[in-house]
């Protein structure tokens, strides 16, 4: 399964646009560790806790969009767009939304 943020795949022709596909992943972030991450961020450090949660959410959302495209018998997903939301009403949640267009290639 090819997934790309571009609208085409060089050297490949699109036979059919099948449907819009989307997926999401929500990850909890440990608030105690996140407090220390916030302190590090003030002093120029990186928040590894948040980075891990974002990476895991992105991987899960990408895997899910591939699975949904396979259900449509797609060969690729074009125009992948990721959106990230921090929320959960102070409960330390990271949400990654991904959308794209499932296509059949010639």
mmCIF file of C-alpha atoms in Angstrom:
data_model
loop_
_atom_site.group_PDB
_atom_site.id
_atom_site.type_symbol
_atom_site.label_atom_id
_atom_site.label_comp_id
_atom_site.label_asym_id
_atom_site.label_seq_id
_atom_site.Cartn_x
_atom_site.Cartn_y
_atom_site.Cartn_z
ATOM 1 C CA UNK A 1 0.000 0.000 0.000
ATOM 2 C CA UNK A 2 1.448 3.327 -1.075
ATOM 3 C CA UNK A 3 0.614 6.329 1.111
ATOM 4 C CA UNK A 4 1.790 9.811 0.232
ATOM 5 C CA UNK A 5 1.080 13.428 1.001
ATOM 6 C CA UNK A 6 1.314 14.271 -2.715
ATOM 7 C CA UNK A 7 -1.611 14.277 -5.153
ATOM 8 C CA UNK A 8 0.052 11.860 -7.571
ATOM 9 C CA UNK A 9 2.720 9.166 -7.714
ATOM 10 C CA UNK A 10 5.442 9.859 -10.234
ATOM 11 C CA UNK A 11 5.406 7.285 -13.013
ATOM 12 C CA UNK A 12 2.028 5.850 -11.993
ATOM 13 C CA UNK A 13 -1.349 6.601 -13.520
ATOM 14 C CA UNK A 14 -4.555 6.721 -11.490
ATOM 15 C CA UNK A 15 -7.253 4.390 -12.822
ATOM 16 C CA UNK A 16 -9.984 5.432 -10.369
ATOM 17 C CA UNK A 17 -10.562 7.645 -7.364
ATOM 18 C CA UNK A 18 -12.389 5.365 -4.937
ATOM 19 C CA UNK A 19 -13.330 7.398 -1.869
ATOM 20 C CA UNK A 20 -12.127 9.659 0.899
ATOM 21 C CA UNK A 21 -10.665 7.648 3.761
ATOM 22 C CA UNK A 22 -9.966 8.830 7.281
ATOM 23 C CA UNK A 23 -8.771 7.521 10.602
ATOM 24 C CA UNK A 24 -7.944 8.789 14.045
ATOM 25 C CA UNK A 25 -5.932 7.719 17.049
ATOM 26 C CA UNK A 26 -6.177 9.014 20.604
ATOM 27 C CA UNK A 27 -3.291 8.572 23.022
ATOM 28 C CA UNK A 28 -3.197 9.385 26.708
ATOM 29 C CA UNK A 29 -0.221 11.311 28.048
ATOM 30 C CA UNK A 30 1.021 10.716 31.586
ATOM 31 C CA UNK A 31 0.275 13.997 33.376
ATOM 32 C CA UNK A 32 3.023 13.610 36.013
ATOM 33 C CA UNK A 33 5.665 13.034 33.344
ATOM 34 C CA UNK A 34 4.086 15.790 31.293
ATOM 35 C CA UNK A 35 4.592 18.230 34.180
ATOM 36 C CA UNK A 36 8.322 17.518 34.042
ATOM 37 C CA UNK A 37 8.156 17.828 30.247
ATOM 38 C CA UNK A 38 6.641 21.291 30.612
ATOM 39 C CA UNK A 39 9.528 22.294 32.885
ATOM 40 C CA UNK A 40 12.027 20.953 30.322
ATOM 41 C CA UNK A 41 10.253 22.821 27.538
ATOM 42 C CA UNK A 42 10.632 26.117 29.416
ATOM 43 C CA UNK A 43 14.381 25.531 29.562
ATOM 44 C CA UNK A 44 14.688 24.416 25.947
ATOM 45 C CA UNK A 45 14.451 20.650 26.383
ATOM 46 C CA UNK A 46 12.285 18.281 24.377
ATOM 47 C CA UNK A 47 9.230 16.514 25.731
ATOM 48 C CA UNK A 48 9.956 12.858 24.993
ATOM 49 C CA UNK A 49 6.676 11.796 26.605
ATOM 50 C CA UNK A 50 4.655 13.945 24.240
ATOM 51 C CA UNK A 51 6.828 13.009 21.249
ATOM 52 C CA UNK A 52 6.265 9.292 21.947
ATOM 53 C CA UNK A 53 2.502 9.785 22.257
ATOM 54 C CA UNK A 54 2.370 11.768 19.007
ATOM 55 C CA UNK A 55 4.501 9.209 17.163
ATOM 56 C CA UNK A 56 2.361 6.301 18.365
ATOM 57 C CA UNK A 57 -0.861 8.114 17.455
ATOM 58 C CA UNK A 58 0.486 8.951 13.982
ATOM 59 C CA UNK A 59 1.563 5.347 13.353
ATOM 60 C CA UNK A 60 -1.789 3.958 14.526
ATOM 61 C CA UNK A 61 -3.787 6.437 12.432
ATOM 62 C CA UNK A 62 -1.658 5.680 9.349
ATOM 63 C CA UNK A 63 -2.078 1.918 9.838
ATOM 64 C CA UNK A 64 -5.843 2.395 10.201
ATOM 65 C CA UNK A 65 -6.163 4.504 7.049
ATOM 66 C CA UNK A 66 -4.242 1.822 5.116
ATOM 67 C CA UNK A 67 -6.648 -0.839 6.416
ATOM 68 C CA UNK A 68 -9.675 1.228 5.377
ATOM 69 C CA UNK A 69 -8.182 1.790 1.921
ATOM 70 C CA UNK A 70 -7.539 -1.962 1.564
ATOM 71 C CA UNK A 71 -11.237 -2.585 2.297
ATOM 72 C CA UNK A 72 -11.945 -0.503 -0.814
ATOM 73 C CA UNK A 73 -9.332 -2.537 -2.735
ATOM 74 C CA UNK A 74 -7.227 0.593 -3.195
ATOM 75 C CA UNK A 75 -3.601 0.507 -4.278
ATOM 76 C CA UNK A 76 -2.686 3.830 -2.707
ATOM 77 C CA UNK A 77 -3.842 6.721 -0.547
ATOM 78 C CA UNK A 78 -3.010 10.161 -1.912
ATOM 79 C CA UNK A 79 -3.023 13.613 -0.346
ATOM 80 C CA UNK A 80 -2.500 12.383 3.209
ATOM 81 C CA UNK A 81 -3.238 15.203 5.649
ATOM 82 C CA UNK A 82 -2.512 14.952 9.368
ATOM 83 C CA UNK A 83 -4.165 17.101 12.021
ATOM 84 C CA UNK A 84 -3.109 17.040 15.654
ATOM 85 C CA UNK A 85 -5.293 18.035 18.572
ATOM 86 C CA UNK A 86 -4.296 18.331 22.215
ATOM 87 C CA UNK A 87 -7.217 18.063 24.534
ATOM 88 C CA UNK A 88 -9.187 15.821 26.759
ATOM 89 C CA UNK A 89 -10.290 18.546 29.150
ATOM 90 C CA UNK A 90 -6.957 18.602 30.961
ATOM 91 C CA UNK A 91 -6.716 14.814 30.936
ATOM 92 C CA UNK A 92 -3.593 14.711 28.761
ATOM 93 C CA UNK A 93 -4.962 13.411 25.460
ATOM 94 C CA UNK A 94 -3.336 13.638 22.029
ATOM 95 C CA UNK A 95 -5.509 13.004 18.966
ATOM 96 C CA UNK A 96 -4.181 12.532 15.439
ATOM 97 C CA UNK A 97 -6.645 12.698 12.533
ATOM 98 C CA UNK A 98 -5.547 11.623 9.061
ATOM 99 C CA UNK A 99 -7.470 11.895 5.793
ATOM 100 C CA UNK A 100 -6.651 11.051 2.203
ATOM 101 C CA UNK A 101 -8.055 9.779 -1.082
ATOM 102 C CA UNK A 102 -8.064 6.044 -1.801
ATOM 103 C CA UNK A 103 -7.181 5.316 -5.434
ATOM 104 C CA UNK A 104 -6.782 2.391 -7.796
ATOM 105 C CA UNK A 105 -3.630 2.557 -9.932
ATOM 106 C CA UNK A 106 -3.250 1.359 -13.524
#
